[in-house]
PDB file of C-alpha atoms in Angstrom:
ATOM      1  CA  UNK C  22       0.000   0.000   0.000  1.00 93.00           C
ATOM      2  CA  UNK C  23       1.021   4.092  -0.509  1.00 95.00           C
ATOM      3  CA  UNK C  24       2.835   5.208   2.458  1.00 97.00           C
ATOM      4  CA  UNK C  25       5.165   8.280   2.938  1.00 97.00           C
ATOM      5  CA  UNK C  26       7.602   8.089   6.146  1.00 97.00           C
ATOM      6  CA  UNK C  27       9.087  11.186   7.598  1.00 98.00           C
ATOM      7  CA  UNK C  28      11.867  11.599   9.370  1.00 97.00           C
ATOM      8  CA  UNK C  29      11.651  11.973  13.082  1.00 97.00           C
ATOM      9  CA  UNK C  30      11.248  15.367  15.354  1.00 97.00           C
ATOM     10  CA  UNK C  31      14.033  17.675  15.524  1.00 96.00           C
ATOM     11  CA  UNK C  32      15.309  20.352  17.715  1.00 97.00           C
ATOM     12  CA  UNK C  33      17.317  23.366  15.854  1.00 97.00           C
ATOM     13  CA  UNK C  34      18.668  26.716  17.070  1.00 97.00           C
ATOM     14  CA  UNK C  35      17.666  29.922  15.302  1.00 97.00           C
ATOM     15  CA  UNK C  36      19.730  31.039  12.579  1.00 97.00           C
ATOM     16  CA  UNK C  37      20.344  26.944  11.812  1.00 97.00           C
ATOM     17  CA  UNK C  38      18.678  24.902   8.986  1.00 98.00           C
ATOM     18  CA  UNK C  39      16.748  21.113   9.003  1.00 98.00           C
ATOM     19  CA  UNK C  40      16.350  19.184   6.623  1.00 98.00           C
ATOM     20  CA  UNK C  41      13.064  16.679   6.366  1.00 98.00           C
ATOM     21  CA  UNK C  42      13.225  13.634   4.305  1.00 98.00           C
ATOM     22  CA  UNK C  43       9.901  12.233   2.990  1.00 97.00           C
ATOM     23  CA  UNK C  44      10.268   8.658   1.887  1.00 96.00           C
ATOM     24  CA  UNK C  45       7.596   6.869   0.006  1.00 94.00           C
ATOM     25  CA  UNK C  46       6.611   3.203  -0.636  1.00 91.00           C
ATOM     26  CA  UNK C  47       4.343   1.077  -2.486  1.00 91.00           C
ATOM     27  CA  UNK C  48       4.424   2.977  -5.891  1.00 91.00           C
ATOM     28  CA  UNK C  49       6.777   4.289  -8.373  1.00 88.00           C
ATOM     29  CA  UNK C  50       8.835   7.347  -6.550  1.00 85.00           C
ATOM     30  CA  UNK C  51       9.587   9.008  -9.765  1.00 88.00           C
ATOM     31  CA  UNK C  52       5.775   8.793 -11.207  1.00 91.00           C
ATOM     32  CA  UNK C  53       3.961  10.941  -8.700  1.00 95.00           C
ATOM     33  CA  UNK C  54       4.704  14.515  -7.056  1.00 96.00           C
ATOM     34  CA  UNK C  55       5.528  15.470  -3.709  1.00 97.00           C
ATOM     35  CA  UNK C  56       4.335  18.752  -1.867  1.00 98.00           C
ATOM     36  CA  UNK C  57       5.386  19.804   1.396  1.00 98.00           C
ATOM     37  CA  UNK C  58       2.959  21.519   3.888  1.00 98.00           C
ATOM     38  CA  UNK C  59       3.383  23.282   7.325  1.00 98.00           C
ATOM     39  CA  UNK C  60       1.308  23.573   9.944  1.00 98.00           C
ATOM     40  CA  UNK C  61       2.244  25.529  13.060  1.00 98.00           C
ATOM     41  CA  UNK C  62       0.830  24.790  16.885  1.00 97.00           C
ATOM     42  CA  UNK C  63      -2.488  25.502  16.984  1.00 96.00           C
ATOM     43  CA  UNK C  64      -2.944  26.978  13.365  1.00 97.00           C
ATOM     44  CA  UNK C  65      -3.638  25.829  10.002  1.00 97.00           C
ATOM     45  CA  UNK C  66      -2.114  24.400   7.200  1.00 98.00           C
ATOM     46  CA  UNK C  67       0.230  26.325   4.341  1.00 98.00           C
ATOM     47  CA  UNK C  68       1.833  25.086   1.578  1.00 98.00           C
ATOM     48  CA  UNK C  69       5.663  25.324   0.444  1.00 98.00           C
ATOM     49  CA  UNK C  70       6.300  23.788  -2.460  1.00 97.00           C
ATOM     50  CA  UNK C  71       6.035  21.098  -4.776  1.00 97.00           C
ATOM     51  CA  UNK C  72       8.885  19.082  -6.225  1.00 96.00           C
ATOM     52  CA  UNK C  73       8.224  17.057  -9.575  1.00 93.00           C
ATOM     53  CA  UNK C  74      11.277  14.378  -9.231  1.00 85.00           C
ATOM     54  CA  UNK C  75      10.733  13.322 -12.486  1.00 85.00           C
ATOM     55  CA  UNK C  76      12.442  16.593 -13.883  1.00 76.00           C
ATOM     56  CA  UNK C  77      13.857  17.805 -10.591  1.00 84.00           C
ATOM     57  CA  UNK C  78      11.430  20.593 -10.939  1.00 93.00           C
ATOM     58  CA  UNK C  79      10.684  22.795  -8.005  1.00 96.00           C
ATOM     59  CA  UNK C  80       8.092  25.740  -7.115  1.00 96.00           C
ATOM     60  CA  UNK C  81       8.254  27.452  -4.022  1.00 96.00           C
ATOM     61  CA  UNK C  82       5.702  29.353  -2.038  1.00 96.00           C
ATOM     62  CA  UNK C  83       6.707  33.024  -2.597  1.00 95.00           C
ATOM     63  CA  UNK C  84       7.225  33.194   1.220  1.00 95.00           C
ATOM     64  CA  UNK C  85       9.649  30.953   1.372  1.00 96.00           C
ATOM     65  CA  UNK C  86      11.562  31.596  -1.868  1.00 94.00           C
ATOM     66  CA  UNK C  87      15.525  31.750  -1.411  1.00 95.00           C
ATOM     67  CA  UNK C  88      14.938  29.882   2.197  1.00 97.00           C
ATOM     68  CA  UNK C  89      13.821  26.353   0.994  1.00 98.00           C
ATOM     69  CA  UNK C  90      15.075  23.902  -0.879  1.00 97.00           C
ATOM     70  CA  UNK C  91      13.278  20.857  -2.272  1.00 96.00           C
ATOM     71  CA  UNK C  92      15.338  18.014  -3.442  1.00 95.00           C
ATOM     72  CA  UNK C  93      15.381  14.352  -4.678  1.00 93.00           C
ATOM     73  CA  UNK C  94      17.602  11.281  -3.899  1.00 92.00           C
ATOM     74  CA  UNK C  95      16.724   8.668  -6.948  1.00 90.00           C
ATOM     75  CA  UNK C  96      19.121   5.899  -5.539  1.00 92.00           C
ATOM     76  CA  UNK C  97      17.306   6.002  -2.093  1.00 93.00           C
ATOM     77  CA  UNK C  98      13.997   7.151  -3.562  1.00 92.00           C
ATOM     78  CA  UNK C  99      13.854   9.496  -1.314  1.00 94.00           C
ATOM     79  CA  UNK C 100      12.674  13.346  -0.747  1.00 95.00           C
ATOM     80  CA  UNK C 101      13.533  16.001   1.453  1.00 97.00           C
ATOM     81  CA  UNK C 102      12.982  19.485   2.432  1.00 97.00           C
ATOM     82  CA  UNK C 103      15.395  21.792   3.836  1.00 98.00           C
ATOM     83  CA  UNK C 104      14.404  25.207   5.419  1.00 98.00           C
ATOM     84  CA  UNK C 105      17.266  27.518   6.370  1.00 97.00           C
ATOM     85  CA  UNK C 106      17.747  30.392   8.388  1.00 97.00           C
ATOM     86  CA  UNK C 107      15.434  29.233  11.016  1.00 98.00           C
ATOM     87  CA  UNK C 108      13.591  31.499  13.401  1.00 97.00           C
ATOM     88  CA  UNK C 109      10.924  30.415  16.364  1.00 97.00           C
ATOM     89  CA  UNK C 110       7.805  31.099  13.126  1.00 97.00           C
ATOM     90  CA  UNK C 111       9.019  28.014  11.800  1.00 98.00           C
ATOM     91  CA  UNK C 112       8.087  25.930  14.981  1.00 98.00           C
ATOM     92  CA  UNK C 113       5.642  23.559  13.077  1.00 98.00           C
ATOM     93  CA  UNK C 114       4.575  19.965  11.897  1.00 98.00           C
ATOM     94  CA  UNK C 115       5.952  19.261   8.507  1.00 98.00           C
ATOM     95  CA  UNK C 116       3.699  17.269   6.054  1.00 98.00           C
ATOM     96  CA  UNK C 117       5.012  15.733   2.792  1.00 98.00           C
ATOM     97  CA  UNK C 118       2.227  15.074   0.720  1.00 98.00           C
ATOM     98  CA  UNK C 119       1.869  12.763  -3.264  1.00 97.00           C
ATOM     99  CA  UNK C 120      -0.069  13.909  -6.000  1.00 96.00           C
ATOM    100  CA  UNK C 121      -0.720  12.047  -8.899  1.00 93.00           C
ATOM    101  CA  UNK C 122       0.486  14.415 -11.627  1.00 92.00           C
ATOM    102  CA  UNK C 123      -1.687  16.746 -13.081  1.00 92.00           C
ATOM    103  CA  UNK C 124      -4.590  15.959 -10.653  1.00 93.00           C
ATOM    104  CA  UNK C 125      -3.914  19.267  -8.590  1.00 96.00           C
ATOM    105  CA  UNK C 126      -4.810  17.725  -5.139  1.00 97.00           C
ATOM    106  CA  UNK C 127      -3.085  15.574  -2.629  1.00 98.00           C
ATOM    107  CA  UNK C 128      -4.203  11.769  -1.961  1.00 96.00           C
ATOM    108  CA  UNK C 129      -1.283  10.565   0.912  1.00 97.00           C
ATOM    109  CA  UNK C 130       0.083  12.475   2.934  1.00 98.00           C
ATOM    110  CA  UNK C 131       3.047  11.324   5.452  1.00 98.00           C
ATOM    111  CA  UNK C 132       2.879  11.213   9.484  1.00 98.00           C
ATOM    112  CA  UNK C 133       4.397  14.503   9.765  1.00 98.00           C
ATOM    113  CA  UNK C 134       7.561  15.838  11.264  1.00 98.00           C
ATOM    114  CA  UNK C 135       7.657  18.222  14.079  1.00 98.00           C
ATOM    115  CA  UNK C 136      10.300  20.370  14.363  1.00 98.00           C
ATOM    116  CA  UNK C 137      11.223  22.698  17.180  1.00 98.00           C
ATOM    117  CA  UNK C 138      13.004  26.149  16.681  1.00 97.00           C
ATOM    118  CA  UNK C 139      14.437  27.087  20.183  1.00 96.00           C
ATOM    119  CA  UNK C 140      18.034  28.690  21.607  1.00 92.00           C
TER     120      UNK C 140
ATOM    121  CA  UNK M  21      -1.341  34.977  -1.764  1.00 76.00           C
ATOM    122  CA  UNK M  22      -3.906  35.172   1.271  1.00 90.00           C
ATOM    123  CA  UNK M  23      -5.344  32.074   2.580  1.00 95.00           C
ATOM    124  CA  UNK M  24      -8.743  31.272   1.104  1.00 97.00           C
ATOM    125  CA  UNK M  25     -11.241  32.374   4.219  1.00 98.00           C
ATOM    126  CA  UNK M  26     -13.118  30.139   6.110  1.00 98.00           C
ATOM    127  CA  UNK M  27     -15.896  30.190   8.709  1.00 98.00           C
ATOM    128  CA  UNK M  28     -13.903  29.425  12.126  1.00 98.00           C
ATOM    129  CA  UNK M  29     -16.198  27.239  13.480  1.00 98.00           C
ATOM    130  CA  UNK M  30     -19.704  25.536  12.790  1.00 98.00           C
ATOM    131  CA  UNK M  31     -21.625  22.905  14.583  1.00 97.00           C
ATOM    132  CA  UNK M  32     -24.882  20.963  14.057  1.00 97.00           C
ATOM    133  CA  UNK M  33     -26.394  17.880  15.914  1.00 97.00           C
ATOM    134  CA  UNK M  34     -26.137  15.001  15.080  1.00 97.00           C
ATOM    135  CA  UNK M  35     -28.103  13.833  11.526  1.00 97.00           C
ATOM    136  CA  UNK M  36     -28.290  17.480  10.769  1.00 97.00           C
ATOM    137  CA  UNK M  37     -26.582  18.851   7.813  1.00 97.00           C
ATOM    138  CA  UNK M  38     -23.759  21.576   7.790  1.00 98.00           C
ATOM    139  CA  UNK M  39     -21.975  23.455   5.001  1.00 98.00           C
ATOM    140  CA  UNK M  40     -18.809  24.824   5.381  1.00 98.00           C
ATOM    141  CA  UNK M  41     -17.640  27.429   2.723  1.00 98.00           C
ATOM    142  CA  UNK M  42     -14.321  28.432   1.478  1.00 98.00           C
ATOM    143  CA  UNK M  43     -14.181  31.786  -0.768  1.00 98.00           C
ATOM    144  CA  UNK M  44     -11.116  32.748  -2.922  1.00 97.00           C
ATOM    145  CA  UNK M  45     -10.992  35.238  -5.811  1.00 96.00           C
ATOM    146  CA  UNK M  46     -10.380  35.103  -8.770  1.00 93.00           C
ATOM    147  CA  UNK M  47      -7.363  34.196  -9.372  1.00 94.00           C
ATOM    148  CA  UNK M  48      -7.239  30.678  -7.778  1.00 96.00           C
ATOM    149  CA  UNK M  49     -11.173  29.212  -6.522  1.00 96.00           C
ATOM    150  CA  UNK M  50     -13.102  31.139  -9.559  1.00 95.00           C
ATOM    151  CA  UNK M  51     -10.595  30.263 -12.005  1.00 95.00           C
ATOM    152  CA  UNK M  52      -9.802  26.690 -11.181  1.00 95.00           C
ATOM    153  CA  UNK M  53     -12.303  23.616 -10.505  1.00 96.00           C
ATOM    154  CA  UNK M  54      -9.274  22.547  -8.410  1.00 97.00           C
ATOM    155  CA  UNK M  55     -10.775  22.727  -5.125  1.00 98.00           C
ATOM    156  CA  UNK M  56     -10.109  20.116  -2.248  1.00 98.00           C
ATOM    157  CA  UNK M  57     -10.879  19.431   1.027  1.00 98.00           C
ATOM    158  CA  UNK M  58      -8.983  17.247   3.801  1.00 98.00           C
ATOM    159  CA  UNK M  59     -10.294  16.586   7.404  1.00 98.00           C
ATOM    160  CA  UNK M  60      -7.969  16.499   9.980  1.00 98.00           C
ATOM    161  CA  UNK M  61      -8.423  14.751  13.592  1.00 98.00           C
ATOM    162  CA  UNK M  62      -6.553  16.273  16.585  1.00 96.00           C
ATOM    163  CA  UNK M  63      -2.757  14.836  15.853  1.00 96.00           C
ATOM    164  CA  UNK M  64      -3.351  13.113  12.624  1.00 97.00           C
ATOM    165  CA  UNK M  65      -2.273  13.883   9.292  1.00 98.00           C
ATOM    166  CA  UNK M  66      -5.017  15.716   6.698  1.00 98.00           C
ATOM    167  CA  UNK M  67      -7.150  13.154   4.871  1.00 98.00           C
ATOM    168  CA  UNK M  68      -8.630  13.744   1.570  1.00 98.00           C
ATOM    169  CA  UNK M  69     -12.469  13.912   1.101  1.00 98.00           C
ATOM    170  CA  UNK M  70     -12.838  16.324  -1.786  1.00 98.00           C
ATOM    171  CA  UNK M  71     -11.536  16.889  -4.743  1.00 98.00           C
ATOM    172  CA  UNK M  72     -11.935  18.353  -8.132  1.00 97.00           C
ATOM    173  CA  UNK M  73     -14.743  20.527  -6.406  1.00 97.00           C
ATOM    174  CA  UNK M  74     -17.405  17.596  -6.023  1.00 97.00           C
ATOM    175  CA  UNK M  75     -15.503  14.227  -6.531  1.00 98.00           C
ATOM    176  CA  UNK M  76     -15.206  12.064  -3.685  1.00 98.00           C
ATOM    177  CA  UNK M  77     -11.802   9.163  -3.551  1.00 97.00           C
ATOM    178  CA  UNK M  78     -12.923   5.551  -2.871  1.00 96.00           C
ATOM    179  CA  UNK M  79     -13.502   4.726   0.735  1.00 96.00           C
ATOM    180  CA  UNK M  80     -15.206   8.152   1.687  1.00 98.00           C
ATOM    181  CA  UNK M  81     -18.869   8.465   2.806  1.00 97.00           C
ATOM    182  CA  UNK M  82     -21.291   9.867   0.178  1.00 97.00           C
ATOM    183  CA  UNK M  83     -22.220  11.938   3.342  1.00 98.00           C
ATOM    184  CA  UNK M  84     -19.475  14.381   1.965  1.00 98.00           C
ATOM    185  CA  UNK M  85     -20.579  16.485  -1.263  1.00 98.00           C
ATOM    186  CA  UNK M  86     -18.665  19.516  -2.478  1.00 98.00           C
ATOM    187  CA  UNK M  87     -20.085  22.719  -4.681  1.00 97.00           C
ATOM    188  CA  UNK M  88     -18.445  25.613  -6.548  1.00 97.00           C
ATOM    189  CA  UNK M  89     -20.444  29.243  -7.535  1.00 96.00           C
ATOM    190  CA  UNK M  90     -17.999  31.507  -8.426  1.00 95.00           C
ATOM    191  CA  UNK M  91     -15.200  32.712  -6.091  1.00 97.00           C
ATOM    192  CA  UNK M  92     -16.492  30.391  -3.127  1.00 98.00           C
ATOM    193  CA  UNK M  93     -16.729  26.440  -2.696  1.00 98.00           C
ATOM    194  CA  UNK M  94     -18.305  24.819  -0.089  1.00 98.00           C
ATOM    195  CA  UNK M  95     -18.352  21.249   1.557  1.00 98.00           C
ATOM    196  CA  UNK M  96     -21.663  19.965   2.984  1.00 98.00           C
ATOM    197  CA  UNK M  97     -21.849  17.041   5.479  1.00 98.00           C
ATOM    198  CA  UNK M  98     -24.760  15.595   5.759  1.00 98.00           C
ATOM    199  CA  UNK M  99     -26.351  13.180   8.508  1.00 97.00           C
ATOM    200  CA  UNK M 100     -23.811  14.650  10.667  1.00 98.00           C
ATOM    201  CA  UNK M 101     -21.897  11.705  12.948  1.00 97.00           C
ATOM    202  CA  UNK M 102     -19.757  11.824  16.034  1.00 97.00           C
ATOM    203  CA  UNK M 103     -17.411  11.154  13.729  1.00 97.00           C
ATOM    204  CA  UNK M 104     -17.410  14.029  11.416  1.00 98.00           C
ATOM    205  CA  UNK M 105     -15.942  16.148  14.231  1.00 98.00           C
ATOM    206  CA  UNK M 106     -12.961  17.529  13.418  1.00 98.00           C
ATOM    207  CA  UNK M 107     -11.143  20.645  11.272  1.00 98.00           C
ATOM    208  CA  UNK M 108     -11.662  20.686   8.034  1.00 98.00           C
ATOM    209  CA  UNK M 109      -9.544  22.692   5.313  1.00 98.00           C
ATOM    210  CA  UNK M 110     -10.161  23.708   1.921  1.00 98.00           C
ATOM    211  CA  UNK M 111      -7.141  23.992  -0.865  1.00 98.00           C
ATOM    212  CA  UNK M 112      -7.471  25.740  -4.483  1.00 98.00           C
ATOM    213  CA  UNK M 113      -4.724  25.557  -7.378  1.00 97.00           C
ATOM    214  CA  UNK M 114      -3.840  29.410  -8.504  1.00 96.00           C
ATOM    215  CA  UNK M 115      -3.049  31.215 -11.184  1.00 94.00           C
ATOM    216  CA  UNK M 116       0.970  31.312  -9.937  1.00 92.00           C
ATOM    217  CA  UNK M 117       1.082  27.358 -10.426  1.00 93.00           C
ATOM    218  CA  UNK M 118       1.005  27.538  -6.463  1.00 96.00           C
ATOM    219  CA  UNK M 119      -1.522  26.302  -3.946  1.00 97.00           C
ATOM    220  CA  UNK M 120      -3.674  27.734  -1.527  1.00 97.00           C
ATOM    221  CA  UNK M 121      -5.363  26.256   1.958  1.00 98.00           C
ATOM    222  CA  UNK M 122      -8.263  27.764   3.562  1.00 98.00           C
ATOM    223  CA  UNK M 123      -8.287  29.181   7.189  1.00 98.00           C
ATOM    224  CA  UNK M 124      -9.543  26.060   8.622  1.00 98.00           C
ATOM    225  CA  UNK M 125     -13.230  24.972  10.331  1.00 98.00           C
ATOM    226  CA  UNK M 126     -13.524  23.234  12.963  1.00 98.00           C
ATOM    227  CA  UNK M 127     -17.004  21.136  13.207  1.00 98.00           C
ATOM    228  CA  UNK M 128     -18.524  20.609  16.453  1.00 98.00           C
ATOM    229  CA  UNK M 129     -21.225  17.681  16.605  1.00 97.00           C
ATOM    230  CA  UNK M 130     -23.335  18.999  19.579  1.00 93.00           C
TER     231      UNK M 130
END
């Protein structure tokens, strides 16, 4: 069956950067899009970005342009997301999400990551 | 690009019917018949019940029915169950290639 696996909660100091993997299962990794979503204690969701690994292409919510970075491993079929210049606003739960491409919605999501921005 | 607005909150008892609505502009909800929803339990990921403004995936209750007029979309739930309680977000495609989520509603079965 379709599963996505995150990487587990981390802890990072302000001015630092994290970096998420996303790794998904039970379908062709290359086939399907990945998004990545936020969601912050208490608040609701926003979107980041979407990378299309077949491609290696990448758009970026305007917010977040020059601070993320969405990439692809192909020999561990594995995606990640890497937010830098961290600041206590980025306190959230990250989501990796698949879309089947073209179909403009998302259909799994993964467990989520929590990560923690505190000095 | 502002987050489509949502009502905050709306509630109903239980085999009642609620609609939750979800208005954009027109630039990504009046433009695009890209509109999905996802219900999310306390803790748990977002799950997918709309999509494509009015299609539902396999596996989810025909309880769940989506609508588009113009610049707003809206999700109805109907025979409301204890189950339906939760927050529910709306998403639209825009006009940047980029997406957009809704403010989030939480539904309260009284």
């Amino acid at each position: 069956q379709v599963q996505l696996v995150q990487s587990g909660a981390e802890v990072n100091k302000p001015g630092a950067s994290v970096k998420v993997s996303c790794k998904p299962s039970g379908y062709s990794f290359i086939s399907y899009y990945i998004h990545w979503m936020r969601q912050a204690p208490g608040q609701g969701l926003e979107w980041m970005g979407i990378i299309k690994p077949n491609g290696d292409i990448t758009t970026y919510a305007q917010r977040f342009q020059g601070r993320v970075a969405m990439t692809k491993d192909t020999s561990t079929s594995t995606v990640y997301m890497e937010l830098s210049s961290l600041t206590s606003e980025d306190t959230a739960v990250y989501y990796c999400a698949r879309e089947v491409p073209e179909t403009y919605h998302f259909d799994y999501w993964g467990q989520g990551t929590l990560v923690t921005v505190s000095s | 690009q502002s987050a489509l607005t949502q009502p905050a909150s709306v509630s109903g008892s239980p085999g009642q019917s609620i609609t939750i609505s979800c208005t954009g502009t027109s630039s990504d909800v009046g433009t695009y018949n890209y509109v999905s929803w996802y219900q999310q339990h306390p803790g748990k990921a977002p799950k997918l019940m709309i999509y494509d403004v009015n299609k539902r995936p396999s596996g989810v209750s025909i309880r769940f029915s989506g609508s588009k007029s113009d610049n707003t979309a809206s999700l109805t739930i109907s025979g409301l169950q204890a189950e339906d309680e939760a927050d529910y977000y709306c998403n639209s495609f825009t006009r940047r290639y980029t997406y957009v989520f809704g403010t989030g509603t939480k539904v309260t079965v009284l």
